[in-house]
Amino acid sequence: MHPAPSVVFFTTAAGAGYGLLALLGLFGAFGLLPPDPWLGAVSLGLALALVTVGLLASTLHLGHPERAWRAFSQWRSSWLSREGVASVITYIPALIFAAGWILAGRTGGMWAVAGILSAVAAAVTIYCTAMIYASLKPVPRWRNRWVVPGYFAMSVSTGAVLFAAIAAAFGLIGPALPLIAALAAVAAGAVKWIYWREIDAAPAAATAETATGLGKFGRVRLLEAPHTEENYLMKEMGYRIARKHAAKLRMIALVVGFGVPALIALVAVAIDGAGLRTVLLSLAAASALVGTFVERWLFFAEAKHSVTLYYGAAEV
Amino acid sequence: MTSLPEPRPAKKLGLVIDLDTCVGCHACAVNCKEWNTGGHMAPLTDTNPYGADQSGVWFNRIHSYEVGEGCGGRTVNFPKSCLHCEEPACVTVCPTGASYKRSEDGIVLVDEDLCIGCKLCSWACPYGAREFDGDSGTMKKCTLCIDRIYNENLDEVDRVPACVSTCPASARHFGDLGDPDSDVSRMVAERGGYDLMPEMGYKPVNKYLPPRPRLGPTGQPAASMAPAEAGAAGLLRWVDRVLSR
């Protein structure tokens, strides 16, 4: 599948934003955050900015972005529509929680309810995003049981490391946040690693023989494609990445996206100086975002669509 | 509305493609392209048609496959357009309601005024029936010539999809696959018409008639041809074959 840059950017940025929002909502609700309005403004501001910029960026791949508002109407059947609805609904408790924290300096009481609802709504939105892909039967690699957990895990891992970096900038130097960030990064890396192992070992879900129904005559090979030039289907769904390139990128995603952030976060636990800790955790956050971007790009690039069976692929 | 009609339509208009007689002339693809220069989903845009890097929107594309090896092997020409499935995920994934399945006859269509061109429907189609038109910014697909089949301005004999009317090899047939007594249903039953990729669960309405077994020089199916007589070689074997025809 062709990795549309706007979609890769959207899922990475919005994933991080929702992860950060969920963590802030939960930590705030349980009274674990100082009532500092500036901490609220920066952290929630970043979370909502990531989400908003991501959502707007996702409209860039549309043929008619001015009609994008129509995408909220078919939530009864479409995961894409449900994601749109959930993403907008998430703003409501998120803004209420932000108002309480930034304007009233409080995260407890009724504001805590808003915090928890923000976390729930963020989780629902991430689930809808993942289901858009996991529900597509023509792409067997996306039907894997680790796709949805992967989206959740990376939303939490990117959100957690951002949270730890911002907290350090505000002088919060307890061990909890960097430890959570490290654990989340390891967990996300593990989920991705297991996912890659499973899709590499998976048997074919469909073959050129079942796609054409001509298997009873023997092996089916493409003699002539419909046209000599490329078409939309091949540009969109026929995108191929060589196995050796994919292997390199997987390694980069694992190391940059999960390994380096986990390592830096563990080191940061031992550091008392808020300044140094902030710098280290910011580097960890940048690394996590870059690595997640690479992983998401691969998620699309390595996916094989069944239409390729008609254009010379032997199996998907 | 992108929920599927409940209950599913009893009338299932669709095509039957005969892979035995299709000669791969592409007349159906050309006629489709021409008919759709005007009408329901017109125009089917071509980009750089006379220059480098040509591409264009087609509803109907004809592939050619080499199947099998040796004396049972053959070339099969394979036209493919929207199969107007009974369980079309391309309809349910559409976020705006632009993609819909008609309850009166089961035809799957795109409402171009609602389409935002997100391309998710083309991802949801395992057969590659839907294409994005970069010029209009919307998705386009075979309409089963909805502007022909009910068109009172045409003679009744012409009220069939353009691709069906033009096929010189009579490899394309149109009718109600939901009616077991229709010509197309009878053809499917007689010839063993099949679904493409049934394991995907889309329940395509269009059916493909498999190529008939090849006949050898003796009029028997090629695969059952007896091996050459032991001992007869070269000229004698040829004489034997010629006299056995």
XYZ file of C-alpha atoms in Angstrom:
561
model
C 0.000 0.000 0.000
C 1.276 3.430 -0.861
C 2.098 5.220 2.407
C 0.423 8.597 2.003
C 2.642 11.007 3.967
C -0.349 12.907 5.351
C -1.897 9.701 6.745
C 1.397 8.465 8.233
C 1.943 11.864 9.830
C -1.649 12.009 11.092
C -1.635 8.620 12.835
C 1.778 9.310 14.419
C 0.975 12.822 15.639
C -2.594 12.136 16.698
C -1.514 8.866 18.318
C 1.036 10.711 20.427
C -1.462 13.469 21.220
C -4.171 11.058 22.358
C -1.666 9.024 24.370
C -0.447 12.152 26.137
C -4.027 13.341 26.684
C -5.076 9.997 28.169
C -2.105 9.910 30.550
C -2.722 13.506 31.638
C -6.407 12.785 32.191
C -5.698 9.721 34.315
C -2.833 11.210 36.311
C -4.834 14.384 36.924
C -7.950 12.490 37.963
C -5.985 10.531 40.549
C -4.452 13.710 41.970
C -0.928 12.808 40.868
C -0.252 16.108 39.144
C 0.624 19.405 40.769
C -2.112 21.992 40.138
C 0.359 24.207 38.236
C -1.667 25.914 35.453
C 1.430 26.328 33.289
C 2.105 22.605 33.380
C -1.488 22.127 32.304
C -1.254 24.677 29.542
C 1.922 23.254 28.034
C 1.083 19.564 28.355
C -2.575 19.717 27.350
C -1.760 22.359 24.783
C 0.787 20.051 23.185
C -1.569 17.079 23.310
C -4.432 18.939 21.682
C -2.111 20.629 19.182
C -0.740 17.255 18.079
C -4.241 15.877 17.692
C -5.553 18.931 15.848
C -2.624 19.273 13.468
C -2.810 15.540 12.808
C -6.525 15.625 12.024
C -6.166 18.633 9.727
C -3.199 17.029 7.985
C -5.255 13.909 7.309
C -7.626 15.952 5.156
C -4.742 16.679 2.784
C -5.013 13.263 1.102
C -8.662 13.840 0.194
C -9.887 14.652 -3.294
C -12.487 17.012 -1.806
C -11.344 18.241 1.634
C -14.072 20.903 1.652
C -16.649 18.110 1.967
C -14.795 16.389 4.806
C -17.574 17.361 7.230
C -19.738 14.738 5.507
C -17.437 12.064 6.915
C -19.175 12.311 10.300
C -22.434 10.919 8.975
C -21.881 7.190 8.451
C -20.759 6.122 11.909
C -23.290 3.299 11.770
C -21.200 1.365 9.273
C -17.833 3.031 8.729
C -14.835 2.936 11.067
C -13.461 6.029 9.359
C -16.645 7.879 10.183
C -16.575 6.566 13.751
C -13.006 7.790 14.118
C -14.071 11.248 12.968
C -16.961 11.360 15.412
C -14.843 10.045 18.299
C -12.047 12.516 17.585
C -14.436 15.453 17.774
C -16.222 14.123 20.874
C -12.830 13.771 22.608
C -12.387 17.548 22.502
C -15.321 18.059 24.858
C -14.019 16.410 28.037
C -10.466 17.409 27.050
C -11.328 21.114 26.921
C -13.322 20.885 30.153
C -10.364 19.180 31.837
C -8.061 21.872 30.414
C -10.340 24.640 31.679
C -10.298 23.193 35.190
C -6.563 22.756 35.267
C -5.427 25.930 33.531
C -8.103 28.385 34.655
C -9.077 26.994 38.042
C -5.774 25.281 38.836
C -7.626 22.121 39.827
C -7.680 18.556 38.519
C -9.821 16.954 41.221
C -13.537 16.683 41.817
C -15.667 17.142 38.725
C -12.564 17.996 36.729
C -11.324 14.499 37.496
C -14.404 13.112 35.764
C -13.502 15.156 32.698
C -9.983 13.778 32.919
C -11.139 10.186 32.958
C -13.628 10.808 30.161
C -10.846 12.375 28.102
C -8.778 9.231 28.547
C -11.720 7.004 27.576
C -12.578 9.118 24.542
C -8.931 9.163 23.430
C -8.794 5.367 23.719
C -11.995 4.991 21.697
C -10.579 7.236 18.967
C -7.354 5.233 18.756
C -9.387 2.018 18.590
C -11.455 3.387 15.690
C -8.297 4.440 13.855
C -6.767 0.986 14.222
C -10.017 -0.713 13.179
C -10.087 1.218 9.903
C -7.103 -0.883 8.873
C -7.784 -4.054 10.826
C -11.262 -4.364 9.262
C -9.995 -4.469 5.641
C -10.164 -8.051 4.386
C -8.235 -7.452 1.148
C -5.091 -6.680 3.195
C -4.404 -9.871 5.171
C -1.396 -8.391 6.997
C -3.727 -5.865 8.621
C -6.095 -8.585 9.860
C -3.519 -9.672 12.414
C -4.552 -9.614 16.102
C -1.582 -7.380 17.010
C -2.613 -4.425 14.834
C -5.047 -2.861 17.320
C -2.767 -3.470 20.360
C 0.086 -1.982 18.327
C -1.757 1.291 17.772
C -2.610 1.505 21.479
C 0.905 0.595 22.576
C 2.542 3.220 20.378
C 0.050 5.895 21.336
C 0.977 5.256 24.979
C 4.721 4.968 24.343
C 4.948 8.262 22.423
C 2.555 10.012 24.825
C 4.411 8.764 27.897
C 7.845 9.929 26.775
C 6.433 13.348 25.869
C 4.771 13.502 29.288
C 8.031 12.609 31.027
C 9.933 15.291 29.076
C 7.419 18.032 29.872
C 7.263 17.012 33.530
C 11.049 17.191 33.800
C 10.943 20.681 32.254
C 8.629 21.688 35.096
C 10.986 20.264 37.682
C 9.057 17.057 38.382
C 11.941 14.657 38.842
C 10.317 11.618 40.394
C 11.153 8.174 38.947
C 7.598 7.280 37.946
C 7.207 9.066 34.623
C 10.508 8.049 32.998
C 9.971 4.485 34.219
C 6.522 4.403 32.683
C 7.962 5.821 29.473
C 10.664 3.123 29.413
C 8.193 0.317 30.108
C 5.763 1.614 27.492
C 8.531 1.780 24.894
C 9.634 -1.781 25.626
C 6.047 -3.042 25.492
C 5.361 -1.280 22.194
C 8.580 -2.637 20.724
C 7.631 -6.128 21.821
C 4.172 -5.861 20.248
C 5.691 -4.697 16.959
C 8.323 -7.410 16.996
C 5.736 -10.147 17.585
C 3.525 -8.625 14.859
C 6.370 -8.752 12.342
C 7.194 -12.326 13.230
C 3.575 -13.367 12.780
C 3.057 -11.680 9.426
C 6.329 -13.107 8.116
C 5.240 -16.616 9.073
C 1.589 -16.295 8.036
C 0.350 -18.565 5.214
C -1.182 -17.000 2.107
C -4.732 -15.752 2.582
C -5.398 -15.697 -1.161
C -3.463 -16.649 -4.275
C -3.509 -15.779 -7.967
C -5.278 -19.129 -8.415
C -8.156 -18.284 -6.051
C -8.327 -14.702 -7.312
C -8.904 -15.888 -10.877
C -10.571 -19.187 -10.047
C -8.317 -20.880 -12.603
C -6.314 -22.956 -10.137
C -7.720 -26.223 -11.391
C -5.779 -25.755 -14.617
C -2.488 -25.285 -12.787
C -0.312 -22.366 -11.833
C -1.604 -18.943 -12.893
C 0.881 -16.415 -14.255
C 0.211 -12.928 -15.571
C 0.823 -12.836 -19.297
C -0.329 -9.305 -20.003
C -1.503 -6.590 -17.657
C -4.567 -4.625 -18.813
C -2.449 -1.677 -19.941
C 1.216 -1.095 -20.562
C 1.281 1.912 -18.244
C 0.701 2.044 -14.500
C -2.761 2.766 -13.199
C -4.283 4.108 -9.967
C -4.652 0.598 -8.535
C -0.993 -0.241 -8.951
C 0.183 3.136 -7.683
C -2.029 2.948 -4.598
C -2.118 -0.757 -3.797
C 0.833 -2.124 -5.739
C 3.484 -0.280 -3.740
C 6.247 -2.718 -2.962
C 9.236 -2.489 -0.718
C 12.087 -4.922 -1.104
C 12.444 -7.336 1.780
C 15.979 -6.230 2.542
C 14.940 -2.575 2.697
C 12.017 -3.478 4.936
C 14.350 -5.404 7.233
C 16.610 -2.377 7.585
C 13.699 -0.060 8.284
C 12.270 -2.467 10.851
C 15.564 -2.380 12.698
C 15.591 1.411 12.567
C 12.019 1.560 13.868
C 12.804 -0.798 16.741
C 16.006 0.940 17.769
C 15.023 4.565 17.189
C 11.366 4.197 18.101
C 11.629 1.971 21.156
C 15.182 1.007 22.110
C 16.765 4.456 22.337
C 13.809 6.094 24.158
C 13.648 3.211 26.659
C 17.381 3.431 27.340
C 17.403 7.198 27.719
C 14.351 7.102 29.974
C 15.999 4.533 32.241
C 19.136 6.693 32.445
C 16.968 9.757 33.173
C 15.500 8.032 36.249
C 18.881 8.360 37.892
C 19.337 12.016 37.017
C 18.292 14.639 39.539
C 19.105 17.761 37.529
C 15.855 18.912 35.920
C 17.691 20.661 33.091
C 19.718 17.653 31.996
C 16.762 15.364 32.470
C 14.595 17.569 30.268
C 17.202 17.550 27.508
C 17.608 13.788 27.649
C 13.899 13.059 27.715
C 13.275 15.522 24.884
C 15.804 13.596 22.814
C 14.039 10.393 23.786
C 10.710 11.898 22.698
C 12.096 13.043 19.362
C 13.580 9.606 18.778
C 10.292 7.921 19.691
C 8.321 10.088 17.266
C 10.761 9.535 14.407
C 10.840 5.797 15.044
C 7.045 5.625 15.236
C 6.814 7.514 11.944
C 9.108 4.923 10.351
C 7.101 2.067 11.822
C 3.840 3.551 10.547
C 5.358 4.079 7.098
C 6.345 0.403 7.085
C 2.890 -0.629 8.243
C 1.593 0.697 4.949
C 4.548 -0.156 2.735
C 4.700 -3.809 3.804
C 0.960 -4.380 3.430
C -0.048 -6.388 0.376
C -3.463 -5.886 -1.175
C -5.325 -8.714 -2.907
C -5.733 -6.689 -6.123
C -2.015 -7.317 -6.753
C -2.959 -10.973 -7.346
C -4.445 -9.844 -10.644
C -1.277 -7.952 -11.553
C 1.320 -10.692 -11.144
C 1.607 -11.331 -7.399
C 1.440 -15.029 -6.559
C -0.096 -14.663 -3.109
C -1.023 -12.212 -0.339
C -26.479 5.631 3.203
C -23.634 3.233 3.546
C -25.373 0.579 5.518
C -26.381 -2.233 3.204
C -30.064 -2.554 2.289
C -31.965 -4.788 4.714
C -33.087 -7.318 3.669
C -30.577 -7.848 0.882
C -32.103 -7.161 -2.548
C -33.765 -10.160 -4.175
C -32.958 -8.800 -7.624
C -29.230 -9.184 -8.321
C -28.327 -7.570 -11.608
C -24.882 -8.508 -12.771
C -22.670 -9.861 -15.497
C -21.578 -13.329 -16.494
C -18.154 -13.426 -18.138
C -17.301 -16.423 -20.285
C -13.589 -17.082 -19.938
C -13.833 -19.786 -22.577
C -14.830 -17.514 -25.433
C -13.228 -14.194 -24.452
C -10.548 -13.437 -27.039
C -9.025 -10.480 -25.203
C -9.918 -7.944 -27.883
C -10.615 -5.188 -25.293
C -13.688 -4.038 -27.234
C -15.702 -4.093 -24.013
C -13.173 -1.869 -22.261
C -13.120 0.575 -25.158
C -16.897 0.700 -25.454
C -17.231 1.247 -21.713
C -14.766 4.099 -21.923
C -16.660 5.616 -24.849
C -20.127 5.243 -23.366
C -18.938 6.829 -20.142
C -17.667 9.898 -21.953
C -21.157 11.117 -21.144
C -23.674 9.980 -18.562
C -23.605 8.813 -14.986
C -19.948 8.884 -14.010
C -18.536 10.782 -16.946
C -15.940 11.575 -17.962
C -13.383 8.863 -17.386
C -10.320 11.028 -17.185
C -7.068 10.218 -18.928
C -3.941 12.031 -17.781
C -1.219 12.732 -20.342
C -2.926 10.479 -22.879
C -0.512 11.436 -25.650
C 2.563 12.044 -23.587
C 4.803 10.202 -21.197
C 3.460 8.777 -17.924
C -0.022 8.049 -19.221
C -2.696 6.898 -16.871
C -6.446 6.878 -16.884
C -9.630 5.772 -15.202
C -11.168 2.590 -16.575
C -14.128 0.644 -15.223
C -13.322 -2.504 -17.103
C -9.836 -3.919 -17.497
C -8.814 -7.059 -19.331
C -5.953 -9.142 -17.965
C -4.380 -12.113 -19.739
C -3.050 -15.091 -17.825
C -1.027 -18.133 -18.733
C -2.468 -21.055 -16.850
C -1.013 -24.506 -16.331
C 1.881 -26.165 -18.111
C 2.385 -28.300 -21.166
C -0.498 -29.721 -23.110
C -3.101 -28.721 -20.568
C -1.788 -25.159 -20.422
C -3.599 -22.271 -22.032
C -3.987 -18.528 -22.245
C -7.045 -17.123 -20.526
C -8.240 -13.586 -21.159
C -9.795 -12.154 -18.054
C -12.027 -9.068 -18.117
C -12.708 -7.636 -14.694
C -15.028 -4.855 -13.635
C -17.107 -4.243 -10.523
C -18.746 -7.464 -9.398
C -21.626 -5.668 -7.590
C -21.145 -7.865 -4.555
C -23.901 -8.820 -2.137
C -21.694 -7.935 0.843
C -19.717 -4.997 -0.516
C -17.333 -3.645 2.086
C -16.686 -0.741 -0.290
C -20.171 0.470 0.673
C -19.900 0.032 4.434
C -16.465 1.654 4.827
C -17.531 4.871 3.077
C -17.625 7.635 5.699
C -19.874 10.036 3.787
C -22.602 7.816 2.377
C -21.408 8.404 -1.183
C -21.017 4.669 -1.809
C -24.308 2.785 -1.807
C -26.017 -0.405 -2.960
C -29.427 -0.006 -4.558
C -32.183 -2.004 -2.919
C -34.213 -2.319 -6.133
C -31.583 -4.158 -8.149
C -28.394 -4.475 -6.107
C -26.255 -2.200 -8.280
C -23.421 -0.572 -6.322
C -22.871 3.087 -7.189
C -21.000 6.208 -6.109
C -22.768 9.515 -5.551
C -20.133 11.891 -6.819
C -21.625 14.908 -5.048
C -20.966 13.299 -1.663
C -17.653 11.609 -2.353
C -14.633 13.168 -0.628
C -12.093 11.013 -2.451
C -10.630 9.386 0.654
C -9.966 6.206 -1.370
C -10.897 3.883 1.485
C -13.478 2.131 -0.718
C -10.761 1.234 -3.207
C -8.758 -0.275 -0.363
C -11.837 -2.238 0.733
C -12.400 -3.764 -2.709
C -10.370 -6.963 -3.154
C -10.929 -6.939 -6.926
C -9.730 -3.443 -7.800
C -13.121 -2.288 -9.068
C -12.836 1.275 -7.852
C -10.475 3.923 -9.126
C -9.743 7.441 -8.035
C -10.165 10.126 -10.673
C -7.550 12.763 -9.898
C -9.360 15.261 -12.058
C -12.747 15.125 -10.353
C -11.311 14.219 -6.945
C -13.868 11.412 -6.559
C -14.009 7.641 -6.814
C -15.412 6.020 -9.931
C -16.580 2.511 -10.743
C -18.662 0.419 -13.100
C -22.284 1.555 -12.946
C -23.616 -1.560 -14.708
C -24.621 1.058 -17.277
C -27.484 2.191 -15.097
C -27.999 4.976 -17.610
C -28.537 2.405 -20.379
C -30.442 -0.482 -18.846
C -33.471 1.572 -17.847
C -33.149 4.115 -20.646
C -36.457 4.409 -22.537
C -34.733 6.399 -25.299
C -32.912 3.253 -26.396
C -34.429 0.280 -28.192
C -35.033 -2.565 -25.806
C -32.329 -4.669 -27.390
C -29.819 -1.935 -26.543
C -30.814 -1.716 -22.907
C -27.842 -3.772 -21.793
C -24.473 -2.573 -20.515
C -22.230 -1.198 -23.254
C -19.631 -3.909 -22.689
C -22.227 -6.653 -23.167
C -23.644 -5.170 -26.352
C -20.268 -4.865 -28.027
C -18.590 -8.169 -27.274
C -17.899 -9.875 -30.622
C -17.324 -13.278 -28.996
C -20.529 -13.282 -26.923
C -18.396 -13.622 -23.838
C -20.419 -11.172 -21.754
C -23.965 -11.640 -20.553
C -26.239 -9.465 -18.440
C -29.216 -10.401 -16.331
C -30.687 -11.058 -12.927
C -28.506 -13.546 -11.061
C -31.084 -13.564 -8.279
C -33.679 -15.188 -10.537
C -32.859 -18.895 -10.950
C -34.838 -19.040 -14.221
C -33.057 -16.177 -15.950
C -30.781 -16.923 -18.903
C -27.710 -15.914 -16.988
C -28.564 -18.064 -13.978
C -29.140 -21.067 -16.202
C -25.824 -20.458 -17.922
C -24.052 -20.290 -14.576
C -25.677 -23.527 -13.432
C -24.851 -25.375 -16.672
C -21.250 -24.260 -16.985
C -20.318 -24.174 -13.321
C -19.942 -20.408 -13.022
C -17.944 -19.331 -9.993
C -17.137 -16.423 -7.686
C -13.738 -14.770 -7.588
C -11.907 -15.073 -4.239
C -14.921 -16.494 -2.385
C -12.808 -16.796 0.782
C -12.954 -13.004 1.164
C -16.683 -13.270 1.861
C -17.893 -10.454 -0.408
C -20.335 -12.742 -2.297
C -19.803 -11.213 -5.733
C -22.862 -11.229 -7.989
C -20.886 -11.349 -11.255
C -19.999 -14.899 -12.164
C -17.180 -16.262 -14.277
C -17.675 -19.252 -16.561
C -14.575 -21.421 -16.553
C -12.740 -22.326 -19.757
C -13.964 -25.611 -21.185
C -11.470 -28.492 -21.234
C -9.261 -28.371 -24.327
C -9.906 -30.959 -27.011
C -7.079 -32.951 -28.478
C -6.822 -33.972 -32.144
C -9.040 -37.000 -31.551
C -11.879 -34.843 -30.206
C -11.225 -36.057 -26.685
C -10.255 -33.703 -23.865
C -6.529 -32.970 -24.255
C -5.609 -34.133 -20.785
C -6.965 -37.585 -21.465
C -4.972 -38.054 -24.667
C -3.225 -41.390 -24.575
C 0.543 -41.211 -24.711
C 2.117 -41.883 -28.113
C 2.186 -45.535 -29.120
C 5.280 -47.167 -27.792
C 7.754 -47.741 -30.589
C 6.105 -45.372 -33.075
C 8.344 -42.391 -33.495
C 8.771 -39.465 -35.837
C 6.919 -39.850 -39.128
C 4.984 -42.945 -38.140
C 3.649 -41.279 -35.035
C 2.506 -38.307 -37.050
C 0.778 -40.554 -39.567
C -0.932 -42.370 -36.707
C -2.222 -39.087 -35.306
C -3.463 -37.755 -38.622
C -5.326 -40.940 -39.426
C -6.913 -40.990 -35.954
C -8.558 -37.579 -36.317
